[in-house]
Coordinates of C-alpha atoms in Angstrom, one line a residue:
E13 CA 174.4 48.9 183.3
S14 CA 175.5 49.1 179.6
Y15 CA 174.0 46.4 179.0
E16 CA 171.0 47.5 180.0
L17 CA 171.1 51.2 177.7
K18 CA 171.7 48.4 175.5
W19 CA 169.4 45.8 176.3
A20 CA 166.6 49.5 176.6
G21 CA 168.2 51.0 173.6
E22 CA 167.3 47.4 172.1
R23 CA 164.1 48.1 173.0
D24 CA 163.3 51.7 172.4
T25 CA 164.7 50.8 168.7
N26 CA 162.1 47.7 168.7
N27 CA 159.4 49.4 170.2
Y28 CA 159.7 52.1 167.3
K29 CA 160.5 49.9 164.7
K30 CA 156.5 48.4 166.0
Q31 CA 155.5 51.9 166.5
M32 CA 156.4 53.1 162.5
D33 CA 154.9 49.6 161.7
N34 CA 151.4 50.3 163.0
E35 CA 151.5 53.9 161.5
R36 CA 152.5 52.2 158.3
R37 CA 149.7 50.3 158.7
E38 CA 147.1 53.1 159.9
S39 CA 148.3 55.6 157.1
L40 CA 148.2 52.6 154.5
N41 CA 144.6 52.1 155.7
F42 CA 143.9 55.4 155.5
R43 CA 145.2 56.3 151.9
N44 CA 143.1 52.4 151.5
Q45 CA 140.0 54.0 153.1
E46 CA 140.2 57.6 150.8
A47 CA 141.1 55.9 147.4
A48 CA 138.0 54.2 147.4
R49 CA 136.0 56.7 148.7
R50 CA 137.2 59.3 146.6
D51 CA 136.8 56.0 143.3
A52 CA 132.5 56.1 145.0
V53 CA 132.5 59.8 144.7
M54 CA 134.5 59.2 141.2
R55 CA 131.7 56.7 140.6
E56 CA 129.2 58.1 142.0
L57 CA 130.0 61.6 139.5
L58 CA 129.9 59.1 136.5
N59 CA 126.8 58.2 137.3
L60 CA 125.4 61.8 137.4
T61 CA 126.8 62.6 134.5
Q62 CA 126.1 59.3 132.9
E63 CA 122.5 60.4 134.0
R64 CA 122.1 64.3 132.6
E65 CA 123.9 63.4 129.5
H66 CA 120.9 60.6 129.0
E67 CA 117.7 63.5 130.4
S68 CA 120.2 65.8 127.8
Y69 CA 119.5 64.0 124.8
M70 CA 116.0 62.5 126.4
L71 CA 115.2 66.5 126.5
K72 CA 116.8 67.7 122.7
W73 CA 114.7 64.3 121.5
A74 CA 111.5 65.4 123.3
G75 CA 112.2 69.3 121.9
E76 CA 113.1 67.7 117.8
N77 CA 109.6 66.0 118.3
D78 CA 108.1 68.8 119.5
G79 CA 109.3 70.4 116.6
K80 CA 108.6 67.8 113.8
K81 CA 105.2 67.7 115.4
Y82 CA 104.6 72.0 115.1
L83 CA 105.8 72.5 112.1
A84 CA 103.0 69.4 110.8
D85 CA 100.6 71.1 113.2
Q86 CA 101.7 74.8 111.5
A87 CA 101.3 73.1 108.1
E88 CA 97.9 71.7 108.7
L89 CA 96.9 75.1 109.8
C90 CA 97.8 76.6 107.3
R91 CA 96.3 74.2 104.6
Q92 CA 93.1 74.6 106.2
S93 CA 93.2 77.9 106.1
L94 CA 94.3 78.0 102.8
A95 CA 91.5 75.9 102.4
F96 CA 89.1 78.5 104.1
R97 CA 90.3 81.1 102.8
N98 CA 89.4 79.4 99.0
A99 CA 85.9 78.5 100.2
E100 CA 85.0 82.2 101.2
G101 CA 86.9 83.5 98.3
K102 CA 84.5 80.8 96.6
R103 CA 81.6 82.0 98.4
H104 CA 82.5 85.7 97.5
R105 CA 82.6 84.7 93.6
D106 CA 79.3 82.7 93.6
I107 CA 77.7 85.7 95.5
D108 CA 78.9 88.1 93.2
E109 CA 77.9 85.6 90.1
E110 CA 74.0 85.6 91.5
M111 CA 74.2 89.8 92.3
R112 CA 76.1 90.1 88.1
A113 CA 73.0 87.4 87.0
K114 CA 70.4 89.5 89.6
I115 CA 71.2 92.4 87.2
I116 CA 71.3 90.6 84.3
L117 CA 68.0 90.2 84.7
E118 CA 66.4 92.9 86.2
N119 CA 68.1 94.7 83.2
A120 CA 66.3 92.3 80.5
Q121 CA 63.0 92.2 82.8
N122 CA 63.9 96.2 82.5
E123 CA 63.8 95.8 78.0
E124 CA 60.8 93.6 78.3
L125 CA 58.4 96.2 80.0
N126 CA 60.3 98.9 77.8
A127 CA 59.2 97.0 75.1
A128 CA 56.0 96.5 76.5
C129 CA 55.1 100.1 77.0
Q130 CA 56.2 101.3 73.9
S131 CA 54.7 98.7 71.9
D132 CA 51.5 99.9 74.4
I133 CA 51.7 103.4 73.4
Q134 CA 51.7 102.8 69.5
H135 CA 49.1 100.6 69.1
Y136 CA 47.4 103.3 71.7
Q137 CA 48.8 106.5 69.2
E138 CA 47.6 104.0 66.0
E139 CA 43.8 104.0 68.4
C140 CA 43.4 107.5 68.5
A141 CA 44.9 108.1 64.9
A142 CA 41.8 106.2 63.6
R143 CA 39.3 107.7 66.3
D144 CA 40.6 111.3 64.3
R145 CA 40.0 109.8 61.4
A146 CA 37.2 108.5 61.5
S147 CA 35.4 111.6 63.2
L148 CA 37.3 113.7 60.7
C149 CA 35.2 111.1 57.8
L150 CA 32.4 111.8 59.9
R151 CA 32.4 115.3 60.2
G152 CA 33.3 115.8 56.8
K153 CA 30.4 113.8 55.4
E154 CA 27.9 116.2 58.1
H155 CA 30.1 119.0 57.2
F156 CA 29.2 118.3 53.0
A157 CA 25.7 116.7 53.6
N158 CA 24.0 120.3 55.3
K159 CA 26.7 122.0 53.1
M160 CA 24.5 120.6 49.9
Q161 CA 21.4 121.1 52.1
A162 CA 21.9 124.6 52.6
E163 CA 23.2 125.3 49.1
S164 CA 19.7 123.4 48.0
D165 CA 18.2 125.7 50.4
G166 CA 19.1 129.4 49.7
Q167 CA 20.6 132.0 51.5
V168 CA 17.8 132.0 53.8
Q169 CA 19.7 128.9 56.0
L170 CA 23.2 131.1 55.6
H171 CA 23.0 131.6 59.3
E172 CA 22.4 128.4 60.7
D173 CA 25.0 126.9 58.1
H174 CA 26.9 129.5 60.1
E175 CA 26.3 128.2 63.3
S176 CA 27.7 124.6 61.8
H177 CA 30.5 125.8 61.3
V178 CA 30.3 127.3 64.6
L179 CA 29.7 124.3 65.9
D180 CA 31.7 122.1 64.4
T181 CA 34.9 124.4 64.7
E182 CA 33.8 124.1 68.7
A183 CA 33.7 120.1 67.6
W184 CA 36.7 120.1 66.4
H185 CA 38.9 122.3 69.6
D186 CA 37.0 119.7 72.2
V187 CA 38.4 116.6 70.4
N188 CA 41.4 118.3 70.2
D189 CA 41.2 119.3 73.8
Y190 CA 40.5 115.2 74.2
V191 CA 43.9 114.6 72.4
Q192 CA 46.1 115.9 74.6
E193 CA 44.3 115.3 77.7
C194 CA 44.7 111.8 76.5
N195 CA 48.2 112.1 75.5
R196 CA 49.3 114.0 78.7
R197 CA 48.1 111.4 81.2
K198 CA 49.7 108.9 78.5
R199 CA 52.3 111.2 79.9
L200 CA 51.5 111.0 83.6
S201 CA 51.0 107.0 83.3
L202 CA 54.2 106.2 82.0
V203 CA 56.4 109.0 84.6
F204 CA 55.0 107.6 87.5
R205 CA 55.7 103.7 86.2
A206 CA 58.9 105.0 85.6
K207 CA 59.8 106.2 89.1
E208 CA 58.0 103.3 91.2
K209 CA 60.0 100.9 88.7
R210 CA 63.7 103.5 89.5
R211 CA 62.4 103.4 93.2
H212 CA 61.8 99.5 93.2
F213 CA 65.3 99.3 91.3
Q214 CA 67.3 101.3 93.8
I215 CA 66.0 99.9 96.7
E216 CA 66.5 96.2 95.7
R217 CA 70.3 97.4 95.0
D218 CA 70.6 99.6 98.6
Q219 CA 69.1 96.5 99.6
A220 CA 71.9 93.7 98.2
E221 CA 74.7 96.0 98.7
V222 CA 73.5 95.7 102.7
K223 CA 73.7 92.8 102.3
I224 CA 77.2 91.8 100.7
Q225 CA 78.7 94.5 103.0
Q226 CA 77.4 92.5 106.0
Q227 CA 78.5 89.4 104.3
H228 CA 82.3 91.0 104.2
S229 CA 81.9 92.0 107.9
D230 CA 81.2 88.4 109.0
T231 CA 83.7 87.1 106.3
Y232 CA 86.5 89.6 107.7
Y233 CA 85.8 89.1 111.8
R234 CA 85.6 85.7 110.9
S235 CA 89.0 85.5 109.7
E236 CA 90.4 88.1 112.4
D237 CA 89.4 85.6 114.8
A238 CA 90.7 82.6 113.6
R239 CA 94.4 85.1 112.9
S240 CA 93.9 85.9 116.7
A241 CA 93.5 82.1 117.8
E242 CA 95.9 81.3 115.3
L243 CA 98.8 83.8 116.8
A244 CA 97.6 82.7 120.4
K245 CA 98.4 79.1 119.6
L246 CA 101.6 79.5 117.9
K247 CA 103.1 82.1 121.0
E248 CA 101.7 79.3 123.5
K249 CA 103.9 76.8 121.7
A250 CA 106.4 78.9 121.0
R251 CA 107.2 79.8 125.1
V252 CA 107.2 76.2 125.6
A253 CA 109.3 75.0 122.6
L254 CA 111.9 77.5 124.5
A255 CA 111.0 76.0 127.5
L256 CA 112.1 72.2 126.8
W257 CA 115.2 73.9 125.2
S258 CA 116.3 75.5 127.8
F259 CA 117.0 72.4 129.6
G260 CA 119.7 71.6 127.0
A261 CA 122.2 73.1 129.0
N262 CA 125.5 72.1 130.1
P263 CA 125.5 68.8 132.7
F264 CA 128.4 69.9 134.7
A265 CA 127.3 73.3 134.9
T266 CA 126.0 72.4 138.8
L267 CA 129.9 70.1 139.4
L268 CA 131.8 73.2 138.0
E269 CA 130.3 75.4 140.7

């Protein structure tokens, strides 16, 4: 009976050792499987990290390229804007130069017209003076002839001489009235021509000022439209650049969470 207990104890010991060996093998298999799974998970995490780092670098390089392109576009827009403003400035200077040349030409024409008017007036005054001198000479000769005839005829012709003198006086008044009428008409004609010339010059100057104001308004509106378009493009490109740079966050952010 003691041998049976001994043998039973040995069998239990062997069974326990076998059980422990099985449990040890199962523990080793489980630990190997866990280690393999952990290695696979770590490799997967490392691959994901590398992929995210690669994407981050790609986004960074793309953002840098977009930034360079944006700066190049802005430089080109600045050059175009400067060229446009230079062209507009040159056009305005040309318009101002044309207006100045036109004003100088009009002033020269006015001076020529004034000189021509003065020449005509002087010529007309000389003609009037010549006619007056001829008329005075003629009347003087007639008066002297009448006076000699009156003296030769005696006192009988005194009344007729008196009437002749009255007629001469009236003729002189008529000549003076005619000269005054001619001078008045000449002054009215000069005043009318001067008013017409000033009116036409004022109309042309007003039309030129309206045209210049319209050109300045058109240039201002075109400049405002171009500036608005440039600002809209700048805002859109800034928004896109910010959206692209926002992807450059920590690639381990999702793992840390």
